[in-house]
PDB file of C-alpha atoms in Angstrom:
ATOM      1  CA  UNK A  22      14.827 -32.646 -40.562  1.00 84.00           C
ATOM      2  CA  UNK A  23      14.009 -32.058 -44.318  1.00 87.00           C
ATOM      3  CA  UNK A  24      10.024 -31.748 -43.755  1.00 89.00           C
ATOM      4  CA  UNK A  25      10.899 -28.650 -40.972  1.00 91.00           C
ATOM      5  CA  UNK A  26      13.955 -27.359 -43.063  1.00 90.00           C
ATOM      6  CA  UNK A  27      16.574 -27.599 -40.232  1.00 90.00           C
ATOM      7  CA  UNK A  28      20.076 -29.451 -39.524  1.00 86.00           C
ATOM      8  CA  UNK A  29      20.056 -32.249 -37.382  1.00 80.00           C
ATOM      9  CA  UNK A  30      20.906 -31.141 -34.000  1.00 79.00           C
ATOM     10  CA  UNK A  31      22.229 -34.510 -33.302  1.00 80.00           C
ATOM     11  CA  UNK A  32      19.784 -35.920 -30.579  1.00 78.00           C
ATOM     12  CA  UNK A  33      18.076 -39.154 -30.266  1.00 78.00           C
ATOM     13  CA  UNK A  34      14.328 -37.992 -30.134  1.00 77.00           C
ATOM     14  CA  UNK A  35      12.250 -40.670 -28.647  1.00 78.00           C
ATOM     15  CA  UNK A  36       8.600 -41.845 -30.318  1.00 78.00           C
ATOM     16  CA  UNK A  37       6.643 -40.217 -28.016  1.00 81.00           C
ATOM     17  CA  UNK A  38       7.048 -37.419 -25.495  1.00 78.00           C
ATOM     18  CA  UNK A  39       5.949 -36.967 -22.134  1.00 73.00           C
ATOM     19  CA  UNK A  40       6.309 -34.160 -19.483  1.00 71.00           C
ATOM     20  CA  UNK A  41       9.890 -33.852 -18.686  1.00 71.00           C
ATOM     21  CA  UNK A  42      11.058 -35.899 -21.703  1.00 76.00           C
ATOM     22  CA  UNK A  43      13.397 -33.888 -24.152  1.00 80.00           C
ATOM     23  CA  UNK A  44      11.494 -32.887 -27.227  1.00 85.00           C
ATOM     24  CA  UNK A  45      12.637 -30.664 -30.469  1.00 88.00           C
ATOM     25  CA  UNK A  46      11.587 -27.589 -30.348  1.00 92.00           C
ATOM     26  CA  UNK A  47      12.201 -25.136 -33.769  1.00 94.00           C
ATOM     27  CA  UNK A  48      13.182 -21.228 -32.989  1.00 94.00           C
ATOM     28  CA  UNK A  49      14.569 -18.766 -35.164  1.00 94.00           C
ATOM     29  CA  UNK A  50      18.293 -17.853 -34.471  1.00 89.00           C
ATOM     30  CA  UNK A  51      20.002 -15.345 -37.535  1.00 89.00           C
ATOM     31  CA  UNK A  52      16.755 -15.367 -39.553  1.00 87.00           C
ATOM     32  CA  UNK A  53      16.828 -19.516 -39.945  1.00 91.00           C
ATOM     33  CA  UNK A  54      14.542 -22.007 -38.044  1.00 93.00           C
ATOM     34  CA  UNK A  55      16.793 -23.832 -35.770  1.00 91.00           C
ATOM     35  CA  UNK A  56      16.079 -27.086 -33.644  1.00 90.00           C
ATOM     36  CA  UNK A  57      16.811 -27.244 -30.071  1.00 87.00           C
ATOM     37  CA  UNK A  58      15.918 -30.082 -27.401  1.00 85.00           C
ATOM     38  CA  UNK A  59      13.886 -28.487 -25.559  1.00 79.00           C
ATOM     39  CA  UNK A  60      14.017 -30.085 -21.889  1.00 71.00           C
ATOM     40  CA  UNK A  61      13.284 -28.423 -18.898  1.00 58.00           C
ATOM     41  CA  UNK A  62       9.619 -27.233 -19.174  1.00 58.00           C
ATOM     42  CA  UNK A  63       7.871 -24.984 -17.785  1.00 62.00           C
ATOM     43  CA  UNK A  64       5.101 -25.910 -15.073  1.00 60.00           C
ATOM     44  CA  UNK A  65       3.059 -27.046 -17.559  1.00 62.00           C
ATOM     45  CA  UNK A  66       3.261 -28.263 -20.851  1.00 66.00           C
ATOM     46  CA  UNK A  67       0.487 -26.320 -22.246  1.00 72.00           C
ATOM     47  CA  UNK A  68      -0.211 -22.547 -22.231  1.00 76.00           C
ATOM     48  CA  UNK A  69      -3.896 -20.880 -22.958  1.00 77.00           C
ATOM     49  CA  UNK A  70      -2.894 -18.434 -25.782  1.00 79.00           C
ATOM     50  CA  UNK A  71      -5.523 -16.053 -24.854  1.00 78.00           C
ATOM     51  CA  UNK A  72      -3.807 -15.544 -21.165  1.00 81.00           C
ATOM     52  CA  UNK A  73      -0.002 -16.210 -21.478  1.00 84.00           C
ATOM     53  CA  UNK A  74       1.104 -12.700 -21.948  1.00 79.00           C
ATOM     54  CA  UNK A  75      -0.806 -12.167 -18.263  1.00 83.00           C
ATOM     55  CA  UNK A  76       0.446 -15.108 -16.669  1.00 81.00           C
ATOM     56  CA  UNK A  77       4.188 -14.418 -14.470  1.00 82.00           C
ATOM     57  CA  UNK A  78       5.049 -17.579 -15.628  1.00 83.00           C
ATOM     58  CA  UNK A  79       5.456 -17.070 -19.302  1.00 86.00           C
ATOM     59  CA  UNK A  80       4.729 -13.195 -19.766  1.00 88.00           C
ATOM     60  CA  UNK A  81       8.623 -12.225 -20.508  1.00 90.00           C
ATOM     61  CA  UNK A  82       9.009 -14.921 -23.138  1.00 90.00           C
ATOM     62  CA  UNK A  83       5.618 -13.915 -24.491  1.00 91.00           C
ATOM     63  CA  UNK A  84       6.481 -10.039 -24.663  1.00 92.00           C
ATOM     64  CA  UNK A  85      10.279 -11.110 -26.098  1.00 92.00           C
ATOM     65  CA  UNK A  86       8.606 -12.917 -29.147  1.00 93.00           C
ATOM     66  CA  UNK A  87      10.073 -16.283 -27.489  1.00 94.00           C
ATOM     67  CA  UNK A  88       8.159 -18.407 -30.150  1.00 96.00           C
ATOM     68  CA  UNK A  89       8.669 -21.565 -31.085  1.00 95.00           C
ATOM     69  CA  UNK A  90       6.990 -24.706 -32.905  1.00 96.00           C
ATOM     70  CA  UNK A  91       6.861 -28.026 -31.653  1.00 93.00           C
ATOM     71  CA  UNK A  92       7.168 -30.868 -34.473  1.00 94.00           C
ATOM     72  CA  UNK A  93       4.957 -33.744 -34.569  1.00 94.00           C
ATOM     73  CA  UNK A  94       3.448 -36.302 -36.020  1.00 94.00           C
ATOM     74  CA  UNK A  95       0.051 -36.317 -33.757  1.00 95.00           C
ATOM     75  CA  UNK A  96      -0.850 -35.533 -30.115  1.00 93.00           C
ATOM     76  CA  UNK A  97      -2.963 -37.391 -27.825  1.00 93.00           C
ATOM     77  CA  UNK A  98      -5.466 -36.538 -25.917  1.00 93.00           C
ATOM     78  CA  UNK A  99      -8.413 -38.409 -23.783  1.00 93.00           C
ATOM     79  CA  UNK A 100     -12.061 -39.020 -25.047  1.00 94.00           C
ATOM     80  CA  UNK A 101     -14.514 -39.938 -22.970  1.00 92.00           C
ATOM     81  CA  UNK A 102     -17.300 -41.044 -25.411  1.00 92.00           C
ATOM     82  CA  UNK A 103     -17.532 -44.529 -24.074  1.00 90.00           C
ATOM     83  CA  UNK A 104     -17.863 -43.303 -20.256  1.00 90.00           C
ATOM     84  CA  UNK A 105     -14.058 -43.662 -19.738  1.00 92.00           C
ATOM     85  CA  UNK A 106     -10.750 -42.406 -20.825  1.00 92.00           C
ATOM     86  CA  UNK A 107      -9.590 -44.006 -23.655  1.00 94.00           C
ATOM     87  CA  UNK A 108      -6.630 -42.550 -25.437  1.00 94.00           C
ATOM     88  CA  UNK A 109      -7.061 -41.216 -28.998  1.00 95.00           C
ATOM     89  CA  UNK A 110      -4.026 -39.930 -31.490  1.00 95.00           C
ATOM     90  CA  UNK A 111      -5.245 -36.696 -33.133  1.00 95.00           C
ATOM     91  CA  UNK A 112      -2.759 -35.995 -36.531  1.00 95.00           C
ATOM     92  CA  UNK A 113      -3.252 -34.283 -39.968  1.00 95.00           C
ATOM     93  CA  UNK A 114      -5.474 -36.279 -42.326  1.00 95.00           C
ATOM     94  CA  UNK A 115      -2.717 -36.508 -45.271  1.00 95.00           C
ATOM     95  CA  UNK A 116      -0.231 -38.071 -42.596  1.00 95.00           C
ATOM     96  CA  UNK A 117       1.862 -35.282 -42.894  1.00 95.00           C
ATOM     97  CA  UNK A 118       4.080 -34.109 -39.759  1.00 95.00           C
ATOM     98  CA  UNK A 119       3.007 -31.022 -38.741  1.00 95.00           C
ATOM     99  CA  UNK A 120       4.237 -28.296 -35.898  1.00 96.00           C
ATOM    100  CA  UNK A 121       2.034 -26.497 -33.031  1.00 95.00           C
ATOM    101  CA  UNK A 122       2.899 -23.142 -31.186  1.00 95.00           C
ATOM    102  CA  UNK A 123       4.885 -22.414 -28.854  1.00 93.00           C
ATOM    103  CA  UNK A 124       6.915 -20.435 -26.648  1.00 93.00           C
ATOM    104  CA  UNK A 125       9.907 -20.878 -25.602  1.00 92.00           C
ATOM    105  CA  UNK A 126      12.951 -19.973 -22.526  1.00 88.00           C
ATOM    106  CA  UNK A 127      16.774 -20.457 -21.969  1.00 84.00           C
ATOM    107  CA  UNK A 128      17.821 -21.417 -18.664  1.00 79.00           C
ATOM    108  CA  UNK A 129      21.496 -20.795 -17.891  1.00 78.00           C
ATOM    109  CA  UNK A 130      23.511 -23.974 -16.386  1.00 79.00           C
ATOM    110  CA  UNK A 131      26.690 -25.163 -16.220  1.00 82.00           C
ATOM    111  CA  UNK A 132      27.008 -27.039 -19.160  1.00 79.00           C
ATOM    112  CA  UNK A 133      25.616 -24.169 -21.055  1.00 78.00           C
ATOM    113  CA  UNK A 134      21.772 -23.052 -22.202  1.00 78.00           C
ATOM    114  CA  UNK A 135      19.030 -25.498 -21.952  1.00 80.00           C
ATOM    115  CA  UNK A 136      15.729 -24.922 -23.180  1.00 85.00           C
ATOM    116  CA  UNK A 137      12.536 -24.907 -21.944  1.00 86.00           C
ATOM    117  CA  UNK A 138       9.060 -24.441 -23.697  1.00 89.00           C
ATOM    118  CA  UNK A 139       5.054 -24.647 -23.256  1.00 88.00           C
ATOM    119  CA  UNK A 140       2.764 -25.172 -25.733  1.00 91.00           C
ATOM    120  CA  UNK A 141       0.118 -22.767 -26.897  1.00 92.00           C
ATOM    121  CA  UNK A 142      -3.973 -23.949 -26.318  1.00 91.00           C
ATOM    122  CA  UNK A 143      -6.856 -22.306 -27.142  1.00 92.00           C
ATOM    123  CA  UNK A 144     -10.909 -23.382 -26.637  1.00 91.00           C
ATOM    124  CA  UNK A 145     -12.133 -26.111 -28.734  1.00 92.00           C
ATOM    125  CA  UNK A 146     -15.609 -25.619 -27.668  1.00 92.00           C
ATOM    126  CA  UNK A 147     -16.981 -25.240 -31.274  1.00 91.00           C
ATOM    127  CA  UNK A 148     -14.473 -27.385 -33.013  1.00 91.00           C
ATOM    128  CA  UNK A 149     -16.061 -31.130 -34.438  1.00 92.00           C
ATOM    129  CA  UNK A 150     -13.734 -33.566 -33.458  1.00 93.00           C
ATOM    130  CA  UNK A 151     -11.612 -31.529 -30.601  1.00 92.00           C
ATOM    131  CA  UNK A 152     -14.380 -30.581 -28.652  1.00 92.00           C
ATOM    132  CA  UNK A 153     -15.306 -34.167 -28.553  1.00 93.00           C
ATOM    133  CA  UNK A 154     -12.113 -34.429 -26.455  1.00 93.00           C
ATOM    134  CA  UNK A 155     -11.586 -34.633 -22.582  1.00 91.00           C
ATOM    135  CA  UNK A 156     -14.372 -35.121 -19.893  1.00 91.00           C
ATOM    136  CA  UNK A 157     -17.922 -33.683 -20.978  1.00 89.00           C
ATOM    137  CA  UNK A 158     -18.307 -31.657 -17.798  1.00 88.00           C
ATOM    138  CA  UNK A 159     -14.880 -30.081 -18.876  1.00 90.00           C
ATOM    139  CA  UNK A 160     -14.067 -26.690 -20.865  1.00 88.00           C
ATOM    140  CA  UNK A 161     -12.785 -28.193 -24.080  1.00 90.00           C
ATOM    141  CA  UNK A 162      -9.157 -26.809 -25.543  1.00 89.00           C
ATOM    142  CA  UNK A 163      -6.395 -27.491 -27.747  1.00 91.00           C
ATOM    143  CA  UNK A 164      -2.565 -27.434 -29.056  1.00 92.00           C
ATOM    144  CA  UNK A 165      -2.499 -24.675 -32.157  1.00 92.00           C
ATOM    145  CA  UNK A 166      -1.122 -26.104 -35.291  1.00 94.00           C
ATOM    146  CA  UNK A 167       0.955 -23.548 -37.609  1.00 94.00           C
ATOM    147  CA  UNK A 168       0.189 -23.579 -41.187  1.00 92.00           C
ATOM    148  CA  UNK A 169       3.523 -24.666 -42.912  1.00 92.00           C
ATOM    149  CA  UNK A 170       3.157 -21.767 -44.564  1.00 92.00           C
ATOM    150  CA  UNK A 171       3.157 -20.046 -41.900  1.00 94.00           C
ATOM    151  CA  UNK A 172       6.344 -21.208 -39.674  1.00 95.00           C
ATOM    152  CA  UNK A 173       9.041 -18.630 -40.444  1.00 95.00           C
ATOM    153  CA  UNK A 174       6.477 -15.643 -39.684  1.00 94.00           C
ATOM    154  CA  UNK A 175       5.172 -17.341 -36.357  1.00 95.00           C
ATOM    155  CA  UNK A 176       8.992 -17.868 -34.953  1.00 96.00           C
ATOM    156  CA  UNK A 177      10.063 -14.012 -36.173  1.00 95.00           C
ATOM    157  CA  UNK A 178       6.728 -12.543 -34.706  1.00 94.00           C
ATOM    158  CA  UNK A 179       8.267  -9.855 -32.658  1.00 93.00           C
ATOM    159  CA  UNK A 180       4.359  -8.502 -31.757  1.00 93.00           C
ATOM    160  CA  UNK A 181       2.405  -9.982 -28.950  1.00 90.00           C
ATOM    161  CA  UNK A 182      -0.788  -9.017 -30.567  1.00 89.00           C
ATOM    162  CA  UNK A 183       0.082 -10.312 -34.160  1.00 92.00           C
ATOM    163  CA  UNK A 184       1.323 -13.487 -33.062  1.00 92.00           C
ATOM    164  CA  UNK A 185      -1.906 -13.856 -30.985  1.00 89.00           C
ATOM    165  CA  UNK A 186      -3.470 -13.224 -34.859  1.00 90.00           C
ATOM    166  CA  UNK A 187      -2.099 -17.378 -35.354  1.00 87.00           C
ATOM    167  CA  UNK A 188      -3.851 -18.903 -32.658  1.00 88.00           C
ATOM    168  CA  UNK A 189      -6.803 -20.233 -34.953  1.00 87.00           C
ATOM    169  CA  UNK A 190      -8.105 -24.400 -35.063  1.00 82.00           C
ATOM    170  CA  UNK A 191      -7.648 -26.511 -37.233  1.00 78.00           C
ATOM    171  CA  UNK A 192     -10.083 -26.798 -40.573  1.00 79.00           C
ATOM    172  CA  UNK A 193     -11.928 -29.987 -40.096  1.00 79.00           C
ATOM    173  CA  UNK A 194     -10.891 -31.589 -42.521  1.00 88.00           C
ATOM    174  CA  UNK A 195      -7.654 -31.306 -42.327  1.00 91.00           C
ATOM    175  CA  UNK A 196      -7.703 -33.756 -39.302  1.00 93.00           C
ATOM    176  CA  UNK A 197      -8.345 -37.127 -37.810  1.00 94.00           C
ATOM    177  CA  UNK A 198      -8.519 -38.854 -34.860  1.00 95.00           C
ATOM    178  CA  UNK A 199      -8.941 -42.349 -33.452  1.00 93.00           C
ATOM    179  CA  UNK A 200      -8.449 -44.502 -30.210  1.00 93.00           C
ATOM    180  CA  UNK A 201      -4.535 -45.541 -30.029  1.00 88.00           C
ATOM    181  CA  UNK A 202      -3.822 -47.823 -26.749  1.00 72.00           C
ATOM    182  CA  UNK A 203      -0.457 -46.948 -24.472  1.00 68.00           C
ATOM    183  CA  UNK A 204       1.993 -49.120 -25.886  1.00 62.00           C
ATOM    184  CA  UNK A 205       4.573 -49.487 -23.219  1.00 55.00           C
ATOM    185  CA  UNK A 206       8.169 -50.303 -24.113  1.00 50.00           C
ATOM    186  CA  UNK A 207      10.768 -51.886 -21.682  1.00 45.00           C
TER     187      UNK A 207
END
């Protein structure tokens, strides 16, 4: 909550998310980020920036400035270097948590709004260690991380086009990666 600059909403977040798990999401509500569980996704998880203002799915949250960041600590994704899956944690080379775009909807119900969101990807083609992720014969993309700097002007970008202006990778060196085996927890 202090590293994102937001109350605590009060939820029990777990270590990892999944599809369909609740997860924080940060939006802006009365010119302050705000988080939210965000809980009911979309069809997917992920978005390609360069087509969600096209796609039915997410176009009106898109055009509405619906943004939002999604807090983490790292994200994992497959590598296939060795001939097989094998899971690897991608995260910011400092350790530092870090958030990745987003957009976001509310879906009325009866106990009142829930949220839903999708993260934003773009290619990874060119990028040295992303591109190195998923199988070879596959178009390579990935999550967008926000500069911290950045946060408050992502989630009150009003503009389509501008906020397409933040979908950028990653320097280098500002991450690493490394296999990280599926724990699982009874």
């Amino acid at each position: 909550m202090e590293y994102f600059g937001v109350d605590d909403p009060g939820y029990d977040w777990k270590g990892e998310v999944w599809q369909d798990y609740q997860a924080p999401i940060l939006i802006q509500r009365d010119g302050r980020r705000q988080a939210q569980p965000g809980s009911k996704h979309y069809p997917t998880m992920d978005a390609r920036a360069e087509r969600v203002g096209e796609k039915p799915t997410y176009r009106h949250a898109w055009q509405q400035g619906h943004l939002c960041l999604v807090p983490m600590t790292g994200f994992f994704e497959p590598c296939y270097e060795s001939g097989k899956a094998e899971r690897w944690r991608i995260s910011m080379a400092d350790g530092t948590p870090f958030a990745v775009s987003g957009i976001w909807r509310a879906w009325q119900e009866e106990q009142g709004y829930t949220f839903s969101f999708s993260q934003l990807t773009i290619n990874a083609d060119t990028h040295p260690l992303l591109r190195r992720m998923h199988k070879p014969v596959d178009e390579k993309w990935s999550l967008v991380i926000v500069s911290l700097d950045d946060y408050d002007t992502w989630l009150g970008c009003k503009d389509p086009e501008l906020a397409r202006t933040y979908q950028v990778q990653p320097l280098i060196e500002q991450l690493t990666g490394g296999p990280k085996p599926l724990v699982f927890q009874g």
